[in-house]
Coordinates of C-alpha atoms in Angstrom, one line a residue:
M1 CA -2.8 -16.1 12.7
T2 CA -5.7 -14.4 14.4
P3 CA -6.5 -12.3 16.3
I4 CA -4.9 -9.6 14.3
L5 CA -3.9 -6.5 16.2
M6 CA -4.0 -3.4 14.0
L7 CA -1.9 -0.5 15.3
G8 CA -3.6 2.2 13.2
A9 CA -6.7 2.1 11.1
G10 CA -6.5 5.3 9.1
R11 CA -6.3 5.4 5.3
M12 CA -4.3 2.2 4.7
G13 CA -5.6 0.2 7.8
G14 CA -9.2 1.2 6.8
A15 CA -8.6 0.1 3.2
L16 CA -7.5 -3.3 4.5
I17 CA -10.5 -3.8 6.7
E18 CA -12.8 -3.0 3.8
G19 CA -10.9 -5.4 1.5
W20 CA -10.9 -8.2 4.0
R21 CA -14.6 -7.8 4.5
T22 CA -15.3 -7.8 0.7
A23 CA -13.0 -10.9 0.2
G24 CA -14.4 -12.7 3.2
A25 CA -10.8 -13.2 4.3
F26 CA -11.1 -12.2 7.9
Q27 CA -14.1 -11.3 10.1
A28 CA -14.4 -8.2 12.2
S29 CA -14.3 -10.4 15.2
D30 CA -10.7 -11.4 14.2
L31 CA -9.6 -7.8 14.7
I32 CA -8.2 -5.9 17.7
I33 CA -7.7 -2.3 16.6
R34 CA -5.9 0.5 18.3
E35 CA -6.8 3.8 16.7
P36 CA -7.3 7.1 18.5
H37 CA -9.4 8.7 15.8
S38 CA -12.9 7.5 14.8
N39 CA -13.9 7.0 11.2
P40 CA -16.8 5.3 9.4
T41 CA -14.8 2.1 8.6
L42 CA -13.7 1.8 12.3
E43 CA -17.3 2.3 13.5
A44 CA -18.6 -0.3 11.0
A45 CA -15.9 -2.8 12.2
K46 CA -16.8 -2.1 15.8
A47 CA -20.5 -2.8 15.1
A48 CA -19.5 -6.0 13.4
G49 CA -17.6 -7.3 16.4
A50 CA -14.0 -5.8 16.2
R51 CA -12.5 -4.8 19.5
I52 CA -11.5 -1.2 19.4
N53 CA -8.9 0.2 21.9
P54 CA -9.3 -2.6 24.4
P55 CA -7.4 -2.8 27.7
D56 CA -3.7 -3.6 27.3
G57 CA -4.2 -7.0 28.9
E58 CA -6.1 -8.2 25.8
L59 CA -3.2 -7.5 23.4
A60 CA -1.5 -10.7 24.4
Q61 CA -4.1 -12.6 22.5
A62 CA -2.9 -11.2 19.2
K63 CA -1.0 -13.7 16.9
T64 CA -0.3 -11.1 14.2
V65 CA 0.4 -7.4 14.8
L66 CA 0.0 -5.0 11.8
L67 CA 2.0 -1.8 12.3
A68 CA 0.0 0.6 10.1
V69 CA 0.9 4.0 11.6
K70 CA 2.8 6.8 9.8
P71 CA 6.6 6.1 9.8
Q72 CA 7.2 9.1 12.1
L73 CA 5.0 7.4 14.7
W74 CA 6.1 3.8 14.7
R75 CA 8.4 3.9 17.6
E76 CA 5.8 5.4 19.8
A77 CA 3.3 2.8 18.8
A78 CA 5.8 0.0 19.4
A79 CA 6.7 1.4 22.9
Q80 CA 3.0 1.4 23.9
V81 CA 2.3 -2.3 23.1
A82 CA 5.5 -4.3 22.9
E83 CA 5.6 -5.4 26.6
H84 CA 2.0 -6.6 26.3
L85 CA 2.3 -8.9 23.3
A86 CA 2.8 -12.6 23.3
P87 CA 6.4 -13.8 22.7
D88 CA 5.4 -15.5 19.4
A89 CA 3.5 -12.6 17.9
V90 CA 4.6 -11.8 14.4
I91 CA 5.0 -8.1 13.4
V92 CA 4.0 -7.0 9.9
S93 CA 5.0 -3.4 9.2
I94 CA 3.7 -1.0 6.6
A95 CA 6.0 1.8 7.9
A96 CA 7.8 3.1 4.8
G97 CA 11.6 3.0 4.9
V98 CA 11.8 1.5 8.4
R99 CA 14.2 -1.4 8.6
S100 CA 13.2 -4.9 9.8
A101 CA 16.1 -5.0 12.4
D102 CA 14.9 -1.7 14.0
I103 CA 11.3 -2.9 14.1
S104 CA 12.3 -6.2 15.6
Q105 CA 14.4 -4.6 18.2
A106 CA 11.6 -2.2 19.2
F107 CA 9.2 -5.2 19.5
G108 CA 11.5 -7.2 21.7
G109 CA 13.2 -9.3 19.0
R110 CA 9.9 -10.7 17.5
A111 CA 9.8 -11.9 13.9
V112 CA 9.1 -9.1 11.4
A113 CA 7.9 -8.8 7.8
R114 CA 7.8 -5.5 5.9
I115 CA 5.2 -4.7 3.3
M116 CA 4.4 -1.8 1.1
P117 CA 0.8 -2.1 -0.1
T118 CA -1.5 0.2 -2.1
T119 CA -4.9 1.5 -1.0
A120 CA -6.6 -0.4 -3.8
V121 CA -6.7 -3.3 -1.3
A122 CA -10.0 -1.7 -0.3
V123 CA -11.5 -3.1 -3.6
C124 CA -9.3 -6.3 -3.7
Q125 CA -7.2 -4.8 -6.4
G126 CA -4.2 -3.9 -4.4
T127 CA -0.5 -4.5 -4.9
A128 CA 1.9 -5.4 -2.1
S129 CA 5.7 -5.7 -2.0
I130 CA 7.0 -8.0 0.8
F131 CA 10.3 -8.6 2.5
A132 CA 10.7 -11.0 5.3
A133 CA 13.8 -13.0 6.4
D134 CA 11.6 -15.2 8.6
P135 CA 9.6 -17.8 6.7
E136 CA 6.7 -17.7 9.1
A137 CA 6.5 -14.0 9.0
K138 CA 6.5 -14.1 5.2
A139 CA 3.8 -16.7 5.1
R140 CA 1.7 -14.8 7.6
T141 CA 2.0 -11.6 5.5
H142 CA 1.0 -13.5 2.3
A143 CA -2.1 -14.7 4.1
L144 CA -3.0 -11.2 5.1
F145 CA -2.6 -9.5 1.7
A146 CA -3.0 -12.2 -1.0
P147 CA -6.9 -12.1 -0.6
V148 CA -6.9 -8.4 -1.5
G149 CA -4.4 -8.0 -4.3
A150 CA -1.2 -9.1 -6.0
V151 CA 1.8 -9.9 -3.8
V152 CA 5.5 -9.6 -4.9
D153 CA 8.3 -10.9 -2.8
V154 CA 11.4 -8.7 -2.6
A155 CA 14.6 -10.7 -2.1
D156 CA 16.7 -7.9 -0.7
E157 CA 15.4 -5.5 2.0
E158 CA 17.3 -2.6 0.4
L159 CA 15.0 -3.0 -2.7
M160 CA 12.0 -2.1 -0.6
H161 CA 12.9 1.5 -1.1
A162 CA 12.6 1.1 -4.8
A163 CA 9.4 -0.9 -4.5
T164 CA 8.0 2.0 -2.6
G165 CA 8.8 4.4 -5.4
V166 CA 7.5 2.1 -8.1
S167 CA 4.4 0.8 -6.4
G168 CA 3.6 2.1 -2.9
S169 CA 3.6 5.7 -4.0
A170 CA 2.5 5.1 -7.6
P171 CA -1.3 5.4 -7.2
A172 CA -0.6 9.1 -6.6
Y173 CA 1.3 9.3 -9.9
L174 CA -1.7 8.0 -11.8
Y175 CA -4.1 10.3 -10.0
A176 CA -1.9 13.2 -10.8
F177 CA -1.7 12.2 -14.5
V178 CA -5.5 12.0 -14.7
E179 CA -5.8 15.3 -13.0
A180 CA -3.5 16.9 -15.5
L181 CA -5.3 15.2 -18.4
E182 CA -8.6 16.6 -17.3
A183 CA -7.1 20.0 -17.1
A184 CA -5.5 19.7 -20.6
G185 CA -8.9 18.7 -22.0
A186 CA -10.5 21.7 -20.5
A187 CA -7.7 23.9 -21.8
A188 CA -8.5 22.5 -25.3
G189 CA -12.1 23.6 -25.1
L190 CA -14.0 20.7 -23.5
P191 CA -16.4 21.5 -20.6
A192 CA -14.6 20.6 -17.4
A193 CA -17.2 17.9 -16.5
D194 CA -17.0 16.3 -19.9
S195 CA -13.2 16.3 -19.9
A196 CA -13.2 14.7 -16.4
R197 CA -15.6 11.9 -17.4
L198 CA -13.6 11.2 -20.6
A199 CA -10.2 11.1 -18.9
R200 CA -11.3 9.0 -15.9
S201 CA -13.2 6.4 -17.9
T202 CA -10.5 6.1 -20.6
I203 CA -7.7 5.6 -18.1
A204 CA -9.7 3.1 -16.0
G205 CA -10.7 1.2 -19.2
A206 CA -7.1 1.1 -20.5
A207 CA -5.8 -0.2 -17.1
A208 CA -8.5 -2.9 -17.0
L209 CA -7.6 -4.0 -20.5
M210 CA -3.9 -4.2 -19.7
A211 CA -4.7 -6.3 -16.6
R212 CA -7.0 -8.6 -18.4
S213 CA -5.0 -9.1 -21.7
G214 CA -1.7 -9.8 -20.0
E215 CA 0.1 -8.0 -22.9
E216 CA 3.1 -5.8 -22.5
P217 CA 2.3 -2.1 -22.1
A218 CA 4.6 -1.3 -25.1
E219 CA 2.6 -3.7 -27.3
L220 CA -0.7 -2.2 -26.2
R221 CA 0.7 1.3 -26.9
K222 CA 1.7 0.2 -30.4
Q223 CA -1.8 -1.3 -31.1
V224 CA -3.5 2.1 -30.6
T225 CA -0.8 4.2 -32.3
S226 CA -1.2 4.8 -36.0
P227 CA 2.0 6.2 -37.7
G228 CA 1.5 9.9 -38.4
G229 CA -1.8 10.0 -36.5
T230 CA -3.1 11.9 -33.5
T231 CA -1.8 9.5 -30.9
Q232 CA 1.6 9.5 -32.4
A233 CA 1.7 13.3 -32.3
A234 CA 0.9 13.2 -28.6
L235 CA 3.4 10.5 -27.9
D236 CA 6.1 12.5 -29.6
V237 CA 5.6 15.0 -26.8
L238 CA 5.1 12.5 -23.9
L239 CA 8.1 10.3 -24.9
G240 CA 10.4 13.0 -26.1
A241 CA 13.2 14.8 -24.3
N242 CA 12.3 15.5 -20.7
G243 CA 9.1 13.5 -21.2
L244 CA 7.5 10.7 -19.2
P245 CA 10.5 8.3 -19.1
E246 CA 12.8 10.9 -17.6
L247 CA 10.2 12.4 -15.3
L248 CA 9.3 9.0 -13.9
R249 CA 12.9 8.0 -13.4
E250 CA 13.3 11.2 -11.4
A251 CA 10.0 10.6 -9.5
V252 CA 10.9 7.1 -8.5
A253 CA 14.4 8.1 -7.5
A254 CA 13.0 10.9 -5.3
A255 CA 10.6 8.5 -3.6
T256 CA 13.4 6.0 -3.1
R257 CA 15.6 8.6 -1.5
R258 CA 12.8 9.7 0.8
S259 CA 12.1 6.1 1.8
R260 CA 15.7 5.8 2.9
E261 CA 15.5 9.0 4.8
L262 CA 12.4 7.9 6.7
G263 CA 14.2 4.8 7.8
G264 CA 16.9 6.9 9.4

């Protein structure tokens, strides 16, 4: 499945490069990267043997093409390279909302898989939703992402929009929650630095415990909630009318709608 041609090595592409290096999944020499803007990860990959912005003639060597540009730029990226690729190259797209059929058409009918990963692939703790009608494309995509996180197969391409809302966009929800918790602690009188340290360490520890224990979030919540105690008082607010359940339904619905819009 190598060489891997990466069309884009920004935030997500760079996170993958870092994760693959950490996991020992792929070497820099396995990568051909087209990226107009330099960054530290790109420079490190170049120093380790990746080919950066090589002549078009070398693109035919790629067995797998990772489309990692912003959704608004994917057609331009496809137009620049499609005619130079090998006929059996497999396209793996990270472009949110963009349909497999449209991607395949732009890449000359080649097999396509869609994936929605998270940037935690950089530390091999990512999550990736995959849709692929072609078995080889699906297998190729699993090989790319399984070394750097959990992989979930989505049976219906239409559900990729919801997967984007629940997973692809969700790291930002958590960061926003922590940001708000830090501010709330400061508003309650804690020094800002202390509130930040408490909030970040607590959330990171709780997430690690959930991942390691395998217990349901509802059960873990019950374990740390004493009837009539301080946690219950806070949860009465968070889980009350217009609280977290309703807010998150609205947030995921908004992300899902936007994913459909981006796909045209």
